[in-house]
Coordinates of C-alpha atoms and ligand atoms in Angstrom, one line a residue:
X1 CA 4.5 -13.3 -8.0
X2 CA 0.9 -11.3 -7.8
X3 CA 1.1 -8.2 -6.2
X4 CA -1.9 -6.1 -5.0
X5 CA -1.0 -2.2 -4.2
X6 CA -3.8 -0.3 -3.0
X7 CA -3.0 3.1 -3.0
X8 CA -4.4 6.1 -0.7
X9 CA -3.2 9.2 -2.1
X10 CA -5.0 11.9 -3.6
X11 CA -2.2 13.4 -5.5
X12 CA -1.0 11.4 -8.7
X13 CA 2.4 13.4 -8.5
X14 CA 2.8 12.8 -5.2
X15 CA 5.9 10.9 -3.5
X16 CA 3.4 8.4 -2.9
X17 CA 2.3 8.6 -6.6
X18 CA 6.0 8.1 -7.6
X19 CA 6.4 5.1 -5.3
X20 CA 3.2 3.0 -6.8
X21 CA 4.5 4.1 -10.0
X22 CA 7.9 2.7 -9.2
X23 CA 6.3 -0.3 -7.8
X24 CA 4.1 -1.1 -10.7
X25 CA 7.0 -0.6 -13.6
X26 CA 9.5 -2.7 -11.5
X27 CA 7.3 -5.5 -11.0
X28 CA 5.7 -5.4 -14.5
X29 CA 9.5 -5.3 -16.0
X30 CA 10.4 -7.9 -14.1
X31 CA 7.8 -10.7 -15.1
X32 CA 5.4 -10.0 -12.1
X33 CA 1.4 -9.3 -12.2
X34 CA 0.5 -6.4 -10.4
X35 CA -3.1 -5.2 -9.5
X36 CA -3.6 -1.2 -8.1
X37 CA -6.7 -0.1 -6.7
X38 CA -6.3 3.6 -6.5
X39 CA -8.8 4.6 -3.6
X40 CA -9.4 8.3 -4.7
X41 CA -9.1 7.7 -8.8
X42 CA -11.9 4.9 -8.1
X43 CA -14.1 7.2 -5.8
X44 CA -14.1 4.5 -3.3
X45 CA -17.0 4.7 -0.9
X46 CA -15.1 4.9 2.7
X47 CA -18.4 4.7 4.5
X48 CA -19.3 1.5 6.0
X49 CA -23.2 0.8 6.0
X50 CA -26.1 -1.1 4.4
X51 CA -24.9 -0.3 1.2
X52 CA -21.8 -2.6 2.0
X53 CA -24.8 -5.4 1.0
X54 CA -26.7 -6.7 -1.7
X55 CA -28.6 -8.8 1.3
X56 CA -30.6 -8.0 4.7
X57 CA -30.3 -10.0 7.4
X58 CA -31.6 -8.0 9.7
X59 CA -33.9 -4.8 8.6
X60 CA -34.6 -3.4 12.4
X61 CA -30.8 -3.0 14.0
X62 CA -27.9 -2.9 11.8
X63 CA -24.7 -4.8 13.1
X64 CA -22.0 -5.0 10.7
X65 CA -20.6 -8.5 11.3
X66 CA -24.0 -9.8 11.5
X67 CA -24.4 -8.4 8.3
X68 CA -21.2 -10.0 7.0
X69 CA -21.7 -13.2 7.8
X70 CA -25.0 -13.4 6.2
X71 CA -23.7 -11.7 3.2
X72 CA -20.9 -14.0 2.9
X73 CA -23.2 -17.1 3.1
X74 CA -25.2 -15.5 0.5
X75 CA -23.1 -13.7 -2.0
X76 CA -24.2 -10.7 -0.8
X77 CA -21.4 -8.2 -0.8
X78 CA -22.1 -5.1 -2.9
X79 CA -19.9 -5.6 -6.3
X80 CA -17.3 -2.7 -5.1
X81 CA -16.5 -4.7 -2.2
X82 CA -16.3 -8.2 -4.0
X83 CA -13.8 -6.7 -6.5
X84 CA -11.3 -5.8 -4.1
X85 CA -11.7 -9.0 -1.9
X86 CA -11.2 -11.1 -5.3
X87 CA -8.2 -9.1 -5.7
X88 CA -7.3 -10.0 -1.9
X89 CA -7.9 -13.6 -2.8
X90 CA -5.8 -13.3 -5.9
X91 CA -2.6 -12.0 -5.0
X92 CA 0.5 -13.4 -3.2
X93 CA 1.4 -10.0 -1.2
X94 CA -0.4 -7.0 -0.7
X95 CA 1.1 -3.4 -0.4
X96 CA -0.7 -0.4 1.6
X97 CA 0.4 2.9 0.0
X98 CA -0.2 5.6 2.0
X99 CA 1.0 8.7 3.5
X100 CA 0.8 8.9 7.6
X101 CA -2.0 11.0 8.2
X102 CA -2.8 11.9 12.1
X103 CA -0.8 8.8 13.3
X104 CA -2.6 6.3 10.8
X105 CA -4.0 5.6 7.3
X106 CA -5.9 7.9 5.9
X107 CA -9.8 7.8 6.1
X108 CA -10.3 6.4 2.7
X109 CA -7.8 3.4 3.4
X110 CA -9.5 2.9 6.9
X111 CA -12.9 2.9 5.3
X112 CA -11.3 0.3 2.7
X113 CA -10.2 -1.7 5.8
X114 CA -13.9 -1.3 7.4
X115 CA -15.7 -2.6 4.3
X116 CA -13.5 -5.0 2.7
X117 CA -12.1 -6.9 5.6
X118 CA -15.3 -8.3 6.6
X119 CA -16.3 -11.2 9.0
X120 CA -18.4 -14.3 8.8
X121 CA -15.5 -16.4 7.6
X122 CA -14.9 -14.4 4.0
X123 CA -11.8 -12.7 5.4
X124 CA -11.8 -13.3 9.2
X125 CA -14.2 -15.0 11.6
X126 CA -15.3 -18.6 12.7
X127 CA -11.7 -19.1 14.3
X128 CA -10.0 -17.9 11.2
X129 CA -7.6 -15.2 12.5
X130 CA -4.0 -14.6 12.9
X131 CA -1.8 -17.7 12.2
X132 CA -4.9 -19.2 11.1
X133 CA -6.5 -16.7 9.4
X134 CA -8.0 -16.8 5.9
X135 CA -4.9 -15.0 4.0
X136 CA -2.3 -16.8 5.7
X137 CA 0.3 -17.3 3.5
X138 CA 0.4 -14.4 1.9
X139 CA 2.7 -11.6 2.8
X140 CA 1.6 -7.7 3.0
X141 CA 3.9 -4.2 3.8
X142 CA 2.8 -0.7 4.4
X143 CA 4.5 1.6 2.2
X144 CA 4.2 4.9 3.8
X145 CA 5.5 8.4 3.8
X146 CA 5.9 10.8 7.2
X147 CA 6.1 14.1 7.7
X148 CA 8.5 13.8 10.5
X149 CA 12.1 13.3 10.5
X150 CA 13.1 9.7 12.1
X151 CA 14.5 11.2 15.7
X152 CA 11.0 12.1 16.1
X153 CA 9.7 8.9 15.7
X154 CA 12.4 7.0 17.4
X155 CA 11.9 5.3 20.9
X156 CA 12.6 8.6 23.4
X157 CA 11.2 10.9 20.0
X158 CA 8.2 13.1 20.7
X159 CA 6.1 11.1 18.7
X160 CA 7.3 7.7 20.2
X161 CA 8.7 4.7 18.0
X162 CA 7.2 4.3 14.6
X163 CA 6.8 0.5 15.4
X164 CA 4.1 1.5 18.0
X165 CA 1.9 3.7 15.7
X166 CA 2.1 1.0 12.9
X167 CA 1.3 -1.9 15.3
X168 CA -2.8 -1.1 14.6
X169 CA -1.8 -1.7 11.0
X170 CA 0.3 -4.1 10.8
X171 CA -0.9 -6.4 13.9
X172 CA -4.2 -5.4 14.0
X173 CA -5.2 -5.5 10.2
X174 CA -2.9 -7.5 8.3
X175 CA -1.7 -10.0 10.8
X176 CA -5.2 -10.3 11.9
X177 CA -6.3 -11.6 9.1
X178 CA -3.5 -14.0 8.5
X179 CA -1.0 -11.8 6.5
X180 CA 2.7 -12.2 7.1
X181 CA 3.9 -8.6 7.7
X182 CA 6.5 -7.6 6.0
X183 CA 9.1 -4.9 7.6
X184 CA 7.5 -1.4 6.6
X185 CA 9.2 0.6 4.0
X186 CA 9.3 4.1 5.0
X187 CA 10.2 7.5 3.6
X188 CA 10.6 10.5 6.1
X189 CA 9.6 14.0 5.1
X190 CA 9.5 13.6 1.3
X191 CA 9.1 16.9 0.5
X192 CA 12.7 17.7 1.8
X193 CA 13.9 15.3 -0.3
X194 CA 16.3 16.8 -3.3
X195 CA 16.1 15.6 -6.4
X196 CA 19.0 13.4 -6.2
X197 CA 18.2 11.5 -3.5
X198 CA 14.4 11.0 -5.0
X199 CA 15.8 8.5 -7.3
X200 CA 18.1 6.9 -4.7
X201 CA 14.7 6.8 -2.8
X202 CA 12.2 5.1 -5.3
X203 CA 15.4 2.7 -6.4
X204 CA 15.7 1.8 -3.1
X205 CA 11.9 1.0 -2.9
X206 CA 11.9 -0.7 -6.1
X207 CA 14.5 -3.2 -4.6
X208 CA 12.3 -3.9 -1.9
X209 CA 9.4 -4.6 -3.7
X210 CA 11.1 -6.6 -6.3
X211 CA 12.4 -8.7 -3.0
X212 CA 8.8 -8.6 -1.3
X213 CA 9.0 -12.4 -1.2
X214 CA 11.9 -12.7 1.3
X215 CA 12.0 -9.4 2.8
X216 CA 12.5 -9.1 6.5
X217 CA 9.1 -9.9 8.3
X218 CA 7.9 -8.8 11.8
X219 CA 7.6 -11.7 14.4
X220 CA 4.4 -12.0 16.3
X221 CA 3.3 -15.1 18.5
X222 CA 1.2 -17.4 17.0
X223 CA -2.4 -18.3 18.7
X224 CA -0.9 -21.3 20.3
X225 CA 1.2 -19.4 22.3
X226 CA -1.9 -17.4 24.1
X227 CA -4.0 -19.1 26.7
X228 CA -7.7 -19.1 26.9
X229 CA -8.1 -15.2 27.5
X230 CA -5.4 -14.1 25.0
X231 CA -2.4 -13.7 27.3
X232 CA 0.9 -14.9 26.1
X233 CA 1.5 -18.4 27.9
X234 CA 4.9 -17.3 28.5
X235 CA 4.8 -14.6 30.1
X236 CA 3.6 -15.1 33.7
X237 CA 5.2 -11.8 34.9
X238 CA 3.0 -10.1 32.6
X239 CA -0.1 -11.7 33.7
X240 CA 0.7 -10.7 37.0
X241 CA 1.4 -7.2 36.0
X242 CA -2.3 -7.3 34.3
X243 CA -3.2 -8.2 37.6
X244 CA -2.0 -5.9 39.6
X245 CA -2.5 -2.6 37.3
X246 CA -6.2 -3.7 36.8
X247 CA -8.2 -1.5 39.6
X248 CA -11.4 -1.4 37.8
X249 CA -12.7 -4.6 38.0
X250 CA -15.7 -5.3 35.7
X251 CA -18.4 -7.5 37.5
X252 CA -19.7 -10.5 34.9
X253 CA -23.2 -10.3 34.3
Ligands
FMN1 C1 -4.5 15.6 7.4 C2 -2.6 15.0 7.7 C3 -2.2 14.1 8.5 C4 -1.0 14.5 9.0 N1 -0.5 13.6 10.0 C5 0.6 13.2 10.1 C6 1.2 12.8 11.1 O1 0.7 12.6 12.2 N2 2.5 13.0 11.4 C7 3.7 13.1 10.7 O2 4.6 13.0 10.7 N3 3.2 13.6 9.6 C8 1.8 13.8 9.1 N4 1.3 14.6 8.0 C9 2.1 14.9 7.0 C10 2.3 13.8 6.0 O3 2.6 12.7 6.5 C11 3.1 14.5 4.6 O4 2.7 15.3 4.0 C12 3.1 13.0 3.6 O5 3.9 11.7 4.0 C13 4.3 13.5 2.5 O6 3.8 12.7 1.6 P1 3.7 13.6 -0.1 O7 4.3 14.6 -0.7 O8 3.4 11.9 -0.9 O9 1.8 13.8 0.2 C14 -0.2 14.7 7.8 C15 -0.3 15.3 6.9 C16 -1.9 15.5 6.5 C17 -2.6 16.2 5.2

């Protein structure tokens, strides 16, 4: 198995740092291949703009998707983006390793997604998305640490369910581009974990990473399950509810 870890933590001695080292050592020892993009160590540029490209489609108005489509057709991505794309195409499985910051990924990782997940059919677009995505057949997993304890992230907890918080990443980024999404590996309140428990958590993480190929996945509907308005065909009641609740009707131009 070829595993690509995108690591987004500024401190190597952090729990996140220990998790990525654990994954790398465990996978390598078991004969797998590993590539790590340590975004802070690389000084990865998280700002998405014209510097993403060596080509220019429209010098007067910057529209990122148009520039991405043009770059995809003319081999025009900057070398730092192309290198990350190459690792995506190379891997069988992707791990996003990050601390939960403001209910999402740290800005450096969001910037990595903004810049590397390019449209124009390179990573998505032209009908290539979700189960028909460019990266279909590969697996991806969020591995994250969270400041709060599990009850806070339960259905009736103060923060709400963690599955809802991770939905924009699991569904909006990973499934969107075609990945089969593995259930996340979550460590709560790592700073409160004792030394003995720390080793236990890291061992469990190593086991999950070694079992990535068969680990449980999140089941999302396929594109064929949606109608022409991208509403689930099977959920007539949901459709009625949407109609009932849409009090503001946007007129068609
Ligand atoms: C900028 C920032 C935002 C954070 N946002 C959240 C949050 O939304 N929810 C939460 O439970 N913890 C939050 N935390 C706490 C981190 O998730 C926690 O410190 C981290 O997971 C610990 O892992 P580490 O020891 O590897 O840094 C935040 C911390 C920082 C610095």
